[in-house]
PDB file of C-alpha atoms in Angstrom:
ATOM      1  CA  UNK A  29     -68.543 123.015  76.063  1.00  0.00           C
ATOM      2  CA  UNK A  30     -69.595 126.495  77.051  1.00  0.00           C
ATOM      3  CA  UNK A  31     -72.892 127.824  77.986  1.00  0.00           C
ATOM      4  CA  UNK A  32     -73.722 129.314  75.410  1.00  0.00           C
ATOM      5  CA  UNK A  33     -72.464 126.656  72.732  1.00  0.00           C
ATOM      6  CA  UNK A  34     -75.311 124.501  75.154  1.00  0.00           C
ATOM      7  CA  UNK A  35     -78.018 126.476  74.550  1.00  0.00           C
ATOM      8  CA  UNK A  36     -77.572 127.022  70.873  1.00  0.00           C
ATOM      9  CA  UNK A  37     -77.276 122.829  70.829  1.00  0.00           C
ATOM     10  CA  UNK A  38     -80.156 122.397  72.898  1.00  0.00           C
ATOM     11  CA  UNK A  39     -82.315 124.980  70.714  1.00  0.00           C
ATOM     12  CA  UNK A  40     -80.872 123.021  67.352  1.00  0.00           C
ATOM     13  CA  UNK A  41     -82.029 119.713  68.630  1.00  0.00           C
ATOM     14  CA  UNK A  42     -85.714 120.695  69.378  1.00  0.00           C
ATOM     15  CA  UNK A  43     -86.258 122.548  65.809  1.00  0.00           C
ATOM     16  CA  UNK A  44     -87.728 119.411  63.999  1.00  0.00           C
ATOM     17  CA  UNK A  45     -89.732 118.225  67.567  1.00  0.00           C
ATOM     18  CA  UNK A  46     -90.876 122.328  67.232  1.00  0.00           C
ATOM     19  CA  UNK A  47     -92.351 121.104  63.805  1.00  0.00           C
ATOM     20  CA  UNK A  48     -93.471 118.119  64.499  1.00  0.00           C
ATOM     21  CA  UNK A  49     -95.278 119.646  67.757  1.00  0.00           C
ATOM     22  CA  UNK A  50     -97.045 122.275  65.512  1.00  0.00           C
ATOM     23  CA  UNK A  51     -98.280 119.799  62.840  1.00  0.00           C
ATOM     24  CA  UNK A  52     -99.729 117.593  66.107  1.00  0.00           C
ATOM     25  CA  UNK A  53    -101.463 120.367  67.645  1.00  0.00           C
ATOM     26  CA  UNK A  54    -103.190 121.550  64.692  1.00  0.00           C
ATOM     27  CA  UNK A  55    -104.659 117.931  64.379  1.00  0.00           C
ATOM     28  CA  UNK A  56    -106.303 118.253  68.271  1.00  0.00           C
ATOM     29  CA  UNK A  57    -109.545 119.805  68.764  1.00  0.00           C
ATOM     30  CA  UNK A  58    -108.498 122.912  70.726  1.00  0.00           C
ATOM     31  CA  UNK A  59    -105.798 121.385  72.897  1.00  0.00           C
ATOM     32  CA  UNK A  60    -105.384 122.920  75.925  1.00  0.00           C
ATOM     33  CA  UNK A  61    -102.116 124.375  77.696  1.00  0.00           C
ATOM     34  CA  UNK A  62    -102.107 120.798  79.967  1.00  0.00           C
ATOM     35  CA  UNK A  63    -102.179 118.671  77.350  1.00  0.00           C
ATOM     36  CA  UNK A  64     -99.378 120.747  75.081  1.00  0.00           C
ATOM     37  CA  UNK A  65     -97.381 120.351  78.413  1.00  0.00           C
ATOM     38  CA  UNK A  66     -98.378 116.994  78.282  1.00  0.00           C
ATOM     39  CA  UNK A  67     -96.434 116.369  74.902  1.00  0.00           C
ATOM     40  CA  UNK A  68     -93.708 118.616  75.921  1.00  0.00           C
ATOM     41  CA  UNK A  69     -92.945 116.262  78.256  1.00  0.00           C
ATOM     42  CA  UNK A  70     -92.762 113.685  76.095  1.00  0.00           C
ATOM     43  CA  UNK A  71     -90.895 115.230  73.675  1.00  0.00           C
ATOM     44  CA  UNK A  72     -88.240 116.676  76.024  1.00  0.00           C
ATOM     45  CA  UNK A  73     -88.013 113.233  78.124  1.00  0.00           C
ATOM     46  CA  UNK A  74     -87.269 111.211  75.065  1.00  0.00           C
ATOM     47  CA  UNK A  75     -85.554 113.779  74.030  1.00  0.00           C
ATOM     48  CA  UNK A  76     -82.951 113.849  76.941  1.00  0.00           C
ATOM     49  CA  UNK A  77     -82.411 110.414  76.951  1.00  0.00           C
ATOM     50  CA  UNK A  78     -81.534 109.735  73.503  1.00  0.00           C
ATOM     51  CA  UNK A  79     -78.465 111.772  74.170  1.00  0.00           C
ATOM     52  CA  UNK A  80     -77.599 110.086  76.560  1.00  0.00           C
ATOM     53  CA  UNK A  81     -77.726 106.461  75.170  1.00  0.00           C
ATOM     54  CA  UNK A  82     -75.597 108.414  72.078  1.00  0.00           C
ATOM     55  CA  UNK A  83     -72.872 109.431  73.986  1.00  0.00           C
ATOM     56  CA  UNK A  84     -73.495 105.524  75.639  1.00  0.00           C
ATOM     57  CA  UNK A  85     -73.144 103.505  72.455  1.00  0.00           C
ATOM     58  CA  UNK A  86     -70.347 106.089  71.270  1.00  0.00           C
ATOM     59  CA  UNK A  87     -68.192 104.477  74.038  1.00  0.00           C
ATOM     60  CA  UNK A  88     -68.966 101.089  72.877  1.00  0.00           C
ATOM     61  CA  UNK A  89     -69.846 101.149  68.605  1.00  0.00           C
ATOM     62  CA  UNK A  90     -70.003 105.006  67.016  1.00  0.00           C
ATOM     63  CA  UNK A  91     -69.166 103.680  64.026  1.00  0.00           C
ATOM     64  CA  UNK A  92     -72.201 101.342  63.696  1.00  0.00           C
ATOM     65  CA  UNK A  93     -74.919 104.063  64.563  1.00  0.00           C
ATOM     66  CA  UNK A  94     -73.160 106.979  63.027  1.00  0.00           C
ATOM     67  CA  UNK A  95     -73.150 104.322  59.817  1.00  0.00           C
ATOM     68  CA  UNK A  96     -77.250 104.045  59.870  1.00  0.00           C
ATOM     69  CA  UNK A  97     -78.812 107.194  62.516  1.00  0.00           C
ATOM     70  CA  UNK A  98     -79.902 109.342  59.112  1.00  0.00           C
ATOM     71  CA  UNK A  99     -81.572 106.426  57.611  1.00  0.00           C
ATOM     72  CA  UNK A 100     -83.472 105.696  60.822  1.00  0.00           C
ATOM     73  CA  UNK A 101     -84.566 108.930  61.216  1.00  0.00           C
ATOM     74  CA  UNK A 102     -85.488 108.976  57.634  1.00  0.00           C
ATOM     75  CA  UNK A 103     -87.878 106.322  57.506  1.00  0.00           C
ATOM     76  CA  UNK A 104     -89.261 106.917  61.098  1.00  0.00           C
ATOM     77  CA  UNK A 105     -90.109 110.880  59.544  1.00  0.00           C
ATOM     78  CA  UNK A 106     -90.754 109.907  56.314  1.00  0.00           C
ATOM     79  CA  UNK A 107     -93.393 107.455  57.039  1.00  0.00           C
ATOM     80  CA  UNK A 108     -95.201 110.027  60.269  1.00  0.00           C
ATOM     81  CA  UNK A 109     -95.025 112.290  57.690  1.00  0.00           C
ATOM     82  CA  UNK A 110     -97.186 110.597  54.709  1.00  0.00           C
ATOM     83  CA  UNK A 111     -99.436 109.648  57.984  1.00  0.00           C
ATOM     84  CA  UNK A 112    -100.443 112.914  58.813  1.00  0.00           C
ATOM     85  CA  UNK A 113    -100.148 114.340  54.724  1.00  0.00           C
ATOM     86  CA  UNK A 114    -102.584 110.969  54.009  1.00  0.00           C
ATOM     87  CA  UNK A 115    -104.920 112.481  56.914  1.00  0.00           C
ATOM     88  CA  UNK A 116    -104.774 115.854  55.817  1.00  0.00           C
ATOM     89  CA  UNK A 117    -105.722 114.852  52.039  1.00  0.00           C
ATOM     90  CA  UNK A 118    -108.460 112.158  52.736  1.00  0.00           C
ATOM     91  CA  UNK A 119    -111.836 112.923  52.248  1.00  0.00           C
ATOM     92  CA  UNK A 120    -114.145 112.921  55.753  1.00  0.00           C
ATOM     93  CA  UNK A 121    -117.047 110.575  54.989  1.00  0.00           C
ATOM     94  CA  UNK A 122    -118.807 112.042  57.986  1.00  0.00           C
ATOM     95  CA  UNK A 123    -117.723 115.163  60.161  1.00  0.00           C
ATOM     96  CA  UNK A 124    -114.675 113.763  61.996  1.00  0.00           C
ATOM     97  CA  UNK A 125    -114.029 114.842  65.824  1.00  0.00           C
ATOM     98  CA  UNK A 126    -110.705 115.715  66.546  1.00  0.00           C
ATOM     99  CA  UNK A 127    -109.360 113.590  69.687  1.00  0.00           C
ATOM    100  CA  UNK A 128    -108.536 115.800  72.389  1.00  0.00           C
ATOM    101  CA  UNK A 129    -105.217 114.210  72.832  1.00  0.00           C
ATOM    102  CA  UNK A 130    -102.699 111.940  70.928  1.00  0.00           C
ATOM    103  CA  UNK A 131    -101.695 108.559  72.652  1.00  0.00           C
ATOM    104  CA  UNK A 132     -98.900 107.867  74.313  1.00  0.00           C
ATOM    105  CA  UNK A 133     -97.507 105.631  71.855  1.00  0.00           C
ATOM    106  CA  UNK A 134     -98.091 107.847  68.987  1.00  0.00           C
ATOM    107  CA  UNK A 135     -96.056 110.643  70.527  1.00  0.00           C
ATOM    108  CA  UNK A 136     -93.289 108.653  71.906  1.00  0.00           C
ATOM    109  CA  UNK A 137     -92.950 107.379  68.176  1.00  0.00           C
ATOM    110  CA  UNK A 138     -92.848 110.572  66.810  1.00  0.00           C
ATOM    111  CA  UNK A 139     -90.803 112.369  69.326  1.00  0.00           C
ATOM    112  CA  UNK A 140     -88.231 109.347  68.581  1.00  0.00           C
ATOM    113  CA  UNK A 141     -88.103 109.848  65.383  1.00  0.00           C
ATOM    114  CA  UNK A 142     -87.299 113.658  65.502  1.00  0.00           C
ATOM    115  CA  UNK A 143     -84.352 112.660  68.432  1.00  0.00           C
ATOM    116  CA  UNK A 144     -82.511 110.703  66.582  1.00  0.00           C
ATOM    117  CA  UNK A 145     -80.333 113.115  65.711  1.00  0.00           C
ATOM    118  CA  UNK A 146     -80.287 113.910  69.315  1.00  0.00           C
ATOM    119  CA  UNK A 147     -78.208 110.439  69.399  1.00  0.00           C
ATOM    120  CA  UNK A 148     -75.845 111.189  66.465  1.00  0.00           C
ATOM    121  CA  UNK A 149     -75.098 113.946  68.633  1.00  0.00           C
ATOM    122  CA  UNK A 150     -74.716 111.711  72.114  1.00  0.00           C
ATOM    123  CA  UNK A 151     -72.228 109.979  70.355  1.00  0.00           C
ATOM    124  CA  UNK A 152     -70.314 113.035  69.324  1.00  0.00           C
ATOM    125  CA  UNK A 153     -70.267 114.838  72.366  1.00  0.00           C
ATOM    126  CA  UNK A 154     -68.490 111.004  73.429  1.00  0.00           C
ATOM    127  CA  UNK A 155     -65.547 112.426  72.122  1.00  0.00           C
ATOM    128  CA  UNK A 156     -65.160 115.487  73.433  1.00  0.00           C
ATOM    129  CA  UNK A 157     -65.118 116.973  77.194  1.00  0.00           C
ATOM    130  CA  UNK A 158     -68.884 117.617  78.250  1.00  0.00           C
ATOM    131  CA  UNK A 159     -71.125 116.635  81.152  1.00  0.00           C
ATOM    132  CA  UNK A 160     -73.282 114.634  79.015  1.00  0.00           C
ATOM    133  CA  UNK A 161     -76.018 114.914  81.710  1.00  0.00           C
ATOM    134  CA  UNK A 162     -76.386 118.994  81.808  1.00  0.00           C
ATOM    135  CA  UNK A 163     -76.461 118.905  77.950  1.00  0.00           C
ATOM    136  CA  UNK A 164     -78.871 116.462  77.939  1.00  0.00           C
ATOM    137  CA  UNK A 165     -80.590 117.961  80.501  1.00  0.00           C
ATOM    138  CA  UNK A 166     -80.554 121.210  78.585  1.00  0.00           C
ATOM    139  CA  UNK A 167     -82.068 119.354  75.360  1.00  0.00           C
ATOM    140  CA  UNK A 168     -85.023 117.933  76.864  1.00  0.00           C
ATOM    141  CA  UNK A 169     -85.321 121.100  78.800  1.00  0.00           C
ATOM    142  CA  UNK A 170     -85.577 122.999  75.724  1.00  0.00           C
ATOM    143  CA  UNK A 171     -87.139 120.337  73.461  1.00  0.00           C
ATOM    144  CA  UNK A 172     -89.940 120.668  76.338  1.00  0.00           C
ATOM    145  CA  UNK A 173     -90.398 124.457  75.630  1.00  0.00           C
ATOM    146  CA  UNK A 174     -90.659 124.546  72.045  1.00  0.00           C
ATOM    147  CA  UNK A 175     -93.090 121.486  71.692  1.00  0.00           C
ATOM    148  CA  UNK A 176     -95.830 122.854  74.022  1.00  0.00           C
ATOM    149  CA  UNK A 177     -95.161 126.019  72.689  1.00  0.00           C
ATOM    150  CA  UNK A 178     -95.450 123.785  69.032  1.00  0.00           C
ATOM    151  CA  UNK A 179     -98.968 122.449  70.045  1.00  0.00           C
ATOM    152  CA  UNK A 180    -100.205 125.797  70.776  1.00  0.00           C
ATOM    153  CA  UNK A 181     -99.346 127.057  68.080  1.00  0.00           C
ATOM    154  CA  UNK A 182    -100.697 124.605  66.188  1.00  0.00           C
ATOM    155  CA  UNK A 183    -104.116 124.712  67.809  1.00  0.00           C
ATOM    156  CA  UNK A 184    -104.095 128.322  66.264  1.00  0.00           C
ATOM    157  CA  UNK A 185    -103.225 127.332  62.892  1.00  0.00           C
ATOM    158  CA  UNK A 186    -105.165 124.144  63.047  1.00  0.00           C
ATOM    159  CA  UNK A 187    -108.664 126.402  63.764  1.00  0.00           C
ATOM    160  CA  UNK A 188    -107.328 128.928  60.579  1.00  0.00           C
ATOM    161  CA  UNK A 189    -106.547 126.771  58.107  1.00  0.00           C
ATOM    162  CA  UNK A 190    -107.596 123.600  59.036  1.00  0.00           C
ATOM    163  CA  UNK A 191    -106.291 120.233  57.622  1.00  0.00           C
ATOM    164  CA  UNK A 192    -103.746 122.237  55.419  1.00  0.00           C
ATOM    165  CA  UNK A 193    -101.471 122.953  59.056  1.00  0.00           C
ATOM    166  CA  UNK A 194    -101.519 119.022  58.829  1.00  0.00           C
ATOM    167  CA  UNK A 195    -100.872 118.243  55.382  1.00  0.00           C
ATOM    168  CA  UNK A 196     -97.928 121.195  56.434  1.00  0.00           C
ATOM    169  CA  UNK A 197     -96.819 119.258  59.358  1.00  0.00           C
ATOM    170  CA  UNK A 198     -96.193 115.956  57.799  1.00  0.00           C
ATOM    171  CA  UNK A 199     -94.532 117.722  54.980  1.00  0.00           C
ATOM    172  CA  UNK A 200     -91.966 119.261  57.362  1.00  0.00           C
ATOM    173  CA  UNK A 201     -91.531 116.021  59.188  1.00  0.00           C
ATOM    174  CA  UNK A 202     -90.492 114.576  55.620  1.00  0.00           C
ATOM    175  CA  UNK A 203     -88.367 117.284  55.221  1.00  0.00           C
ATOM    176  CA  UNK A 204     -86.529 117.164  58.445  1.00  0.00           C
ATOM    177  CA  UNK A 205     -85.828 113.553  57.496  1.00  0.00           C
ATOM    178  CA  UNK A 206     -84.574 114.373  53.871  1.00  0.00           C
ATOM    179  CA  UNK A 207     -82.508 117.313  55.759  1.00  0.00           C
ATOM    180  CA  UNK A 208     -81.071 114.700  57.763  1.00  0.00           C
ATOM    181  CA  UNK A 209     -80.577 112.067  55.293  1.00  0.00           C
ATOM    182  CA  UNK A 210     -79.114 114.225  52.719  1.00  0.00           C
ATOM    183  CA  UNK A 211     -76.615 115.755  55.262  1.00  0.00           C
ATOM    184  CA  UNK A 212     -75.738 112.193  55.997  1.00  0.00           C
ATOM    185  CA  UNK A 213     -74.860 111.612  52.669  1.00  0.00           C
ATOM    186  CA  UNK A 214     -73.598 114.660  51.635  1.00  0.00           C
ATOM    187  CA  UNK A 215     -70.725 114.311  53.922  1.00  0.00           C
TER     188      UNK A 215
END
């Protein structure tokens, strides 16, 4: 694989954490650049590996994961998605205070579910002749970029417009799933 096929790959696989990133930093109470970097981290980490254990299992049983990736991803966005859109919607019985960060658990959820096409691709790059540790390094790398870049972005659109950036969010998330399902099954 060339460089610059790479880099176009690595930029493709961190659109939807991009999204995602926004929609979480516009939830946060004026995150700040350590705590974007914080997620970006995250995100790009998770993001690296899933590669990784793609290109694995394509050795072993492509067939099986390639068979159910766009439904996993689905559901995963799907339901983070009518999370945040429910949050965005519901009416505050008292003034709610934004957390200052997300938990672990709730990012490494969510920055699973937007790699899992990350895997589909793992398990095609199996197939062909790549160093399946610079591209994945180059994901995460890049996945890393455009999520803290997300979550600052998000802080601006989150103090402009409020809970509408994370009714927007979740909506994206859903349709990044859709997207992926309906390329699935459009094939």
């Amino acid at each position: 694989m060339n460089p610059i096929s790479l880099i176009f790959l690595a930029l493709a696989m961190s659109t939807d954490a991009f999204a995602a990133a926004i929609g979480k930093g516009s939830s946060l109470h004026k995150p700040r650049f350590i705590e974007a970097l914080r997620m970006g981290l995250i995100f790009g980490v998770i993001e690296a590996i899933t590669p990784i254990v793609g290109w694995a299992i394509g050795h072993a049983a492509s067939r099986y994961v390639e068979t159910w990736d766009h439904w996993i991803a689905f559901a995963l966005l799907l339901g983070l998605g009518l999370h945040m859109v429910y949050n965005g919607v519901k009416e505050d019985v008292e003034v709610e205070e934004k957390p200052g960060k997300h938990s672990f658990l709730m990012l490494a959820v969510t920055a699973f579910a937007t790699s899992i096409d990350a895997m589909a691709v793992g398990i095609g790059l199996a197939f062909v002749d790549v160093n399946i540790l610079v591209a994945a390094g180059a994901i995460g790398l890049a996945t890393m970029v455009m999520v803290t870049i997300g979550v600052m972005l998000g802080r601006v659109l989150g103090t402009l417009v409020g809970k509408r950036a994370e009714i927007l969010g979740g909506i994206v998330l859903m349709l990044v799933g859709a997207t992926i399902l309906y390329e699935h099954l459009s094939v």
